[in-house]
Amino acid sequence: GAGVSQSPSNKVTEKGKDVELRCDPISGHTALYWYRQSLGQGLEFLIYFQGNSAPDKSGLPSDRFSAERTGGSVSTLTIQRTQQEDSAVYLCASSLMGAEGETQYFGPGTRLLVL
Amino acid sequence: EDKVVQSPLSLVVHEGDTVTLNCSYEVTNFRSLLWYKQEKKAPTFLFMLTSSGIEKKSGRLSSILDKKELFSILNITATQTGDSAIYLCAVGDGSSNTGKLIFGQGTTLQVKP
C-alpha cells in the first residue's frame, strides 16, 4: 500500500477483555515496529519484527502483551485481560530493512480506551 | 539508561514568530537523530541528522545536530497556524541492531493567528 495502515482507528473495551490491533506496513518493508504513546508522553518502543521473527521484544510491558507477524507483512498486537493503564495510542511503523538510522514511517495508530 | 529529553514541553506563539525546539540525548550507541511532526496521530518524518554541524533545511524548517554537546535544535521561522503540532525527537539506538528509536516526550507547539 501507499502507507502504513492500522485498524481499528479507535477501540473501547472493558477491563479484562482481550483486544487485537492490526498493522499493514508499507509493501516491501521488512522491518516493523510497535510503539505506544500514553497521554502527554513520547512514544515507547514495544517490539520489533524483521520479517516474521521478533528479535527484540524488550519493550513489551507484561506477558499480557504479544505480537505476531505473518507473511512478512501484516502484524497483530494482542493485549490480553486489558487493564485501564493499557489505554493509549498504539502506533505501528515500518522501514525498508530495519537498519540503524533508517527512516521509519508511521501509521495513524489505534486509540485504545479501557473502561 | 538511554534517554531523550525535549524542551520546552509546550509553547504558544503567534503567527510570524520564530521558534526553536530543543532535544538533548544520552544514548550509549548513537547513530542518528530524527525529528517528526505529529498533528493528529501519525508522526510524519521531518529530518534525519547523523553528522554534527550540517544544517538540514526544508522550507521554513531547519535542524542541526551537535554530537559533542549531545543536542539538536529544530527551528521554524515565520510560523503559521498549520505548524501547530507535537514535535517529536528520536534517537536511533545502535546498540540493539534493530533500528529502534528512543523518543523524547515531545514539544507541543500552538501557533495562534
CSV table of C-alpha atoms in Angstrom, one decimal:
chain,number,residue,atom,x,y,z
A,1,GLY,CA,0.0,0.0,0.0
A,2,ALA,CA,0.9,3.6,-0.2
A,3,GLY,CA,1.4,4.0,3.5
A,4,VAL,CA,1.2,2.2,6.8
A,5,SER,CA,-2.4,1.4,7.8
A,6,GLN,CA,-3.8,0.4,11.1
A,7,SER,CA,-7.1,-0.9,12.3
A,8,PRO,CA,-9.3,-0.2,14.2
A,9,SER,CA,-8.8,3.6,14.5
A,10,ASN,CA,-10.4,3.5,17.9
A,11,LYS,CA,-11.2,0.7,20.3
A,12,VAL,CA,-13.2,1.0,23.5
A,13,THR,CA,-13.2,-2.1,25.6
A,14,GLU,CA,-14.0,-3.2,29.1
A,15,LYS,CA,-11.3,-4.1,31.7
A,16,GLY,CA,-10.4,-7.8,31.4
A,17,LYS,CA,-11.3,-8.2,27.8
A,18,ASP,CA,-8.8,-9.1,25.1
A,19,VAL,CA,-8.1,-6.8,22.1
A,20,GLU,CA,-6.3,-7.3,18.8
A,21,LEU,CA,-4.7,-4.4,16.9
A,22,ARG,CA,-3.7,-4.7,13.3
A,23,CYS,CA,-1.0,-3.1,11.3
A,24,ASP,CA,-0.4,-3.3,7.5
A,25,PRO,CA,3.1,-2.0,6.7
A,26,ILE,CA,4.3,-0.4,3.5
A,27,SER,CA,4.7,-3.1,0.9
A,28,GLY,CA,8.3,-4.3,0.7
A,29,HIS,CA,9.3,-3.1,4.1
A,30,THR,CA,10.9,-5.9,6.1
A,31,ALA,CA,11.1,-4.1,9.4
A,32,LEU,CA,8.0,-3.4,11.5
A,33,TYR,CA,7.8,-1.7,14.9
A,34,TRP,CA,5.1,-1.3,17.5
A,35,TYR,CA,5.1,1.8,19.8
A,36,ARG,CA,2.8,3.0,22.5
A,37,GLN,CA,2.0,6.6,23.2
A,38,SER,CA,0.3,7.4,26.5
A,39,LEU,CA,-1.4,10.7,27.1
A,40,GLY,CA,1.2,13.5,27.1
A,41,GLN,CA,4.1,11.2,26.6
A,42,GLY,CA,6.5,10.4,23.9
A,43,LEU,CA,6.5,7.1,22.0
A,44,GLU,CA,7.5,4.0,23.9
A,45,PHE,CA,9.1,1.1,21.9
A,46,LEU,CA,7.3,-2.2,22.3
A,47,ILE,CA,8.5,-4.7,19.8
A,48,TYR,CA,10.5,-5.0,16.5
A,49,PHE,CA,9.9,-7.5,13.7
A,50,GLN,CA,12.4,-8.4,11.0
A,51,GLY,CA,10.4,-10.5,8.6
A,52,ASN,CA,8.2,-12.8,10.7
A,53,SER,CA,10.6,-13.0,13.6
A,54,ALA,CA,10.8,-10.7,16.6
A,55,PRO,CA,14.4,-10.3,17.6
A,56,ASP,CA,13.6,-7.5,20.1
A,57,LYS,CA,10.6,-7.8,22.4
A,58,SER,CA,12.2,-5.8,25.1
A,59,GLY,CA,9.6,-3.1,25.3
A,60,LEU,CA,6.5,-5.3,25.9
A,61,PRO,CA,5.3,-4.2,29.3
A,62,SER,CA,4.0,-7.6,30.5
A,63,ASP,CA,3.2,-11.1,29.4
A,64,ARG,CA,-0.4,-9.9,28.6
A,65,PHE,CA,1.1,-8.3,25.5
A,66,SER,CA,2.1,-10.4,22.5
A,67,ALA,CA,2.5,-9.8,18.8
A,68,GLU,CA,2.9,-11.8,15.6
A,69,ARG,CA,3.6,-11.1,12.0
A,70,THR,CA,2.7,-13.4,9.1
A,71,GLY,CA,3.9,-13.5,5.5
A,72,GLY,CA,6.4,-10.8,6.3
A,73,SER,CA,3.6,-8.3,6.1
A,74,VAL,CA,0.6,-7.8,8.5
A,75,SER,CA,1.2,-7.7,12.2
A,76,THR,CA,-1.2,-8.2,15.1
A,77,LEU,CA,-0.6,-6.8,18.6
A,78,THR,CA,-2.7,-8.7,21.2
A,79,ILE,CA,-3.4,-7.4,24.7
A,80,GLN,CA,-5.0,-10.0,27.0
A,81,ARG,CA,-7.0,-9.2,30.1
A,82,THR,CA,-6.8,-5.4,29.4
A,83,GLN,CA,-6.2,-3.0,32.2
A,84,GLN,CA,-7.0,0.7,32.4
A,85,GLU,CA,-3.3,1.6,32.2
A,86,ASP,CA,-3.2,0.0,28.8
A,87,SER,CA,-5.2,2.9,27.5
A,88,ALA,CA,-3.0,4.7,24.9
A,89,VAL,CA,-2.5,5.2,21.2
A,90,TYR,CA,-0.7,2.2,19.7
A,91,LEU,CA,1.4,3.2,16.7
A,92,CYS,CA,2.9,0.9,14.1
A,93,ALA,CA,5.9,1.9,11.9
A,94,SER,CA,7.7,0.2,9.1
A,95,SER,CA,11.1,0.7,7.4
A,96,LEU,CA,12.8,-0.9,4.5
A,97,MET,CA,15.3,-3.0,6.2
A,98,GLY,CA,15.4,-2.1,9.9
A,99,ALA,CA,18.9,-0.7,9.6
A,100,GLU,CA,20.1,1.8,12.3
A,101,GLY,CA,19.2,5.3,11.3
A,102,GLU,CA,16.7,4.3,8.7
A,103,THR,CA,13.6,6.4,8.5
A,104,GLN,CA,10.5,4.8,10.0
A,105,TYR,CA,7.1,5.5,8.5
A,106,PHE,CA,4.2,5.6,10.9
A,107,GLY,CA,0.6,4.6,10.6
A,108,PRO,CA,-2.3,6.6,12.1
A,109,GLY,CA,-2.4,4.5,15.2
A,110,THR,CA,-5.2,2.8,17.2
A,111,ARG,CA,-6.6,4.7,20.1
A,112,LEU,CA,-7.4,2.2,22.8
A,113,LEU,CA,-9.6,3.1,25.8
A,114,VAL,CA,-10.1,0.5,28.6
A,115,LEU,CA,-13.0,1.3,30.8
B,1,GLU,CA,19.7,4.4,30.9
B,2,ASP,CA,19.4,5.9,27.4
B,3,LYS,CA,17.1,8.9,27.3
B,4,VAL,CA,16.0,11.7,25.1
B,5,VAL,CA,14.7,15.0,26.6
B,6,GLN,CA,12.9,17.7,24.8
B,7,SER,CA,12.3,21.3,25.8
B,8,PRO,CA,10.1,23.2,26.2
B,9,LEU,CA,7.3,20.7,26.7
B,10,SER,CA,4.8,23.2,25.3
B,11,LEU,CA,5.0,26.5,23.6
B,12,VAL,CA,2.4,29.1,22.4
B,13,VAL,CA,3.4,31.7,19.8
B,14,HIS,CA,1.7,33.9,17.3
B,15,GLU,CA,1.9,33.6,13.5
B,16,GLY,CA,5.1,35.0,12.1
B,17,ASP,CA,7.2,34.3,15.2
B,18,THR,CA,10.3,32.1,15.1
B,19,VAL,CA,10.6,29.2,17.4
B,20,THR,CA,13.5,26.9,18.5
B,21,LEU,CA,12.8,23.5,19.9
B,22,ASN,CA,15.5,21.6,21.8
B,23,CYS,CA,16.4,18.0,22.0
B,24,SER,CA,19.2,16.6,24.2
B,25,TYR,CA,20.1,12.9,24.4
B,26,GLU,CA,22.1,10.4,26.4
B,27,VAL,CA,22.4,7.3,24.2
B,28,THR,CA,25.2,4.9,24.5
B,29,ASN,CA,25.5,4.0,20.9
B,30,PHE,CA,24.2,7.0,19.0
B,31,ARG,CA,23.6,6.5,15.3
B,32,SER,CA,21.2,9.2,14.2
B,33,LEU,CA,18.7,11.8,15.4
B,34,LEU,CA,15.3,12.2,13.8
B,35,TRP,CA,12.6,14.8,14.0
B,36,TYR,CA,8.9,14.0,13.5
B,37,LYS,CA,5.8,16.2,13.3
B,38,GLN,CA,2.6,14.7,14.9
B,39,GLU,CA,-0.6,16.6,14.0
B,40,LYS,CA,-3.3,14.0,14.8
B,41,LYS,CA,-2.0,10.5,15.1
B,42,ALA,CA,0.7,9.5,12.6
B,43,PRO,CA,4.1,11.2,13.2
B,44,THR,CA,5.4,12.4,9.8
B,45,PHE,CA,9.1,12.4,9.2
B,46,LEU,CA,10.9,15.8,9.0
B,47,PHE,CA,14.7,15.3,9.3
B,48,MET,CA,17.3,12.7,10.0
B,49,LEU,CA,20.7,14.0,11.3
B,50,THR,CA,23.8,12.0,11.6
B,51,SER,CA,26.7,14.5,11.3
B,52,SER,CA,27.5,17.4,13.5
B,53,GLY,CA,27.2,21.0,12.3
B,54,ILE,CA,25.5,20.2,9.0
B,55,GLU,CA,22.2,22.1,8.8
B,56,LYS,CA,19.2,20.3,7.2
B,57,LYS,CA,16.6,22.6,5.7
B,58,SER,CA,13.1,22.2,4.3
B,59,GLY,CA,11.2,25.4,3.6
B,60,ARG,CA,10.8,27.3,6.9
B,61,LEU,CA,12.1,24.4,9.0
B,62,SER,CA,15.7,23.7,9.7
B,63,SER,CA,17.6,21.5,12.1
B,64,ILE,CA,21.2,21.0,13.2
B,65,LEU,CA,23.0,18.4,15.4
B,66,ASP,CA,25.8,18.9,17.9
B,67,LYS,CA,27.3,15.5,18.7
B,68,LYS,CA,29.8,16.9,21.1
B,69,GLU,CA,27.2,18.6,23.3
B,70,LEU,CA,24.6,15.9,22.6
B,71,PHE,CA,21.8,18.0,21.4
B,72,SER,CA,19.8,19.1,18.4
B,73,ILE,CA,17.6,22.1,17.6
B,74,LEU,CA,14.6,22.4,15.3
B,75,ASN,CA,13.9,25.9,14.1
B,76,ILE,CA,10.7,27.1,12.5
B,77,THR,CA,10.7,30.6,11.0
B,78,ALA,CA,7.6,32.7,10.1
B,79,THR,CA,5.4,30.3,11.9
B,80,GLN,CA,1.9,29.5,10.6
B,81,THR,CA,-1.2,28.1,12.3
B,82,GLY,CA,-0.5,24.9,10.3
B,83,ASP,CA,2.7,24.4,12.2
B,84,SER,CA,0.7,23.6,15.3
B,85,ALA,CA,1.5,20.1,16.3
B,86,ILE,CA,3.6,17.9,18.6
B,87,TYR,CA,7.2,17.8,17.5
B,88,LEU,CA,9.0,14.6,18.4
B,89,CYS,CA,12.7,14.0,18.6
B,90,ALA,CA,14.0,10.4,18.4
B,91,VAL,CA,17.4,8.9,18.5
B,92,GLY,CA,18.4,5.7,16.7
B,93,ASP,CA,19.8,3.2,19.2
B,94,GLY,CA,22.7,1.4,17.5
B,95,SER,CA,23.3,-1.0,20.4
B,96,SER,CA,20.3,-3.1,19.6
B,97,ASN,CA,20.9,-3.7,15.9
B,98,THR,CA,17.2,-3.3,15.4
B,99,GLY,CA,16.9,0.3,14.3
B,100,LYS,CA,14.5,1.0,17.2
B,101,LEU,CA,14.0,4.6,18.1
B,102,ILE,CA,14.1,6.2,21.6
B,103,PHE,CA,11.7,9.1,21.7
B,104,GLY,CA,11.6,12.3,23.8
B,105,GLN,CA,8.3,13.5,25.4
B,106,GLY,CA,7.6,15.8,22.5
B,107,THR,CA,7.1,19.6,22.4
B,108,THR,CA,3.5,20.7,21.8
B,109,LEU,CA,3.5,23.9,19.7
B,110,GLN,CA,0.5,26.0,19.3
B,111,VAL,CA,0.6,28.9,16.8
B,112,LYS,CA,-2.2,31.5,17.2
B,113,PRO,CA,-3.4,33.6,14.4
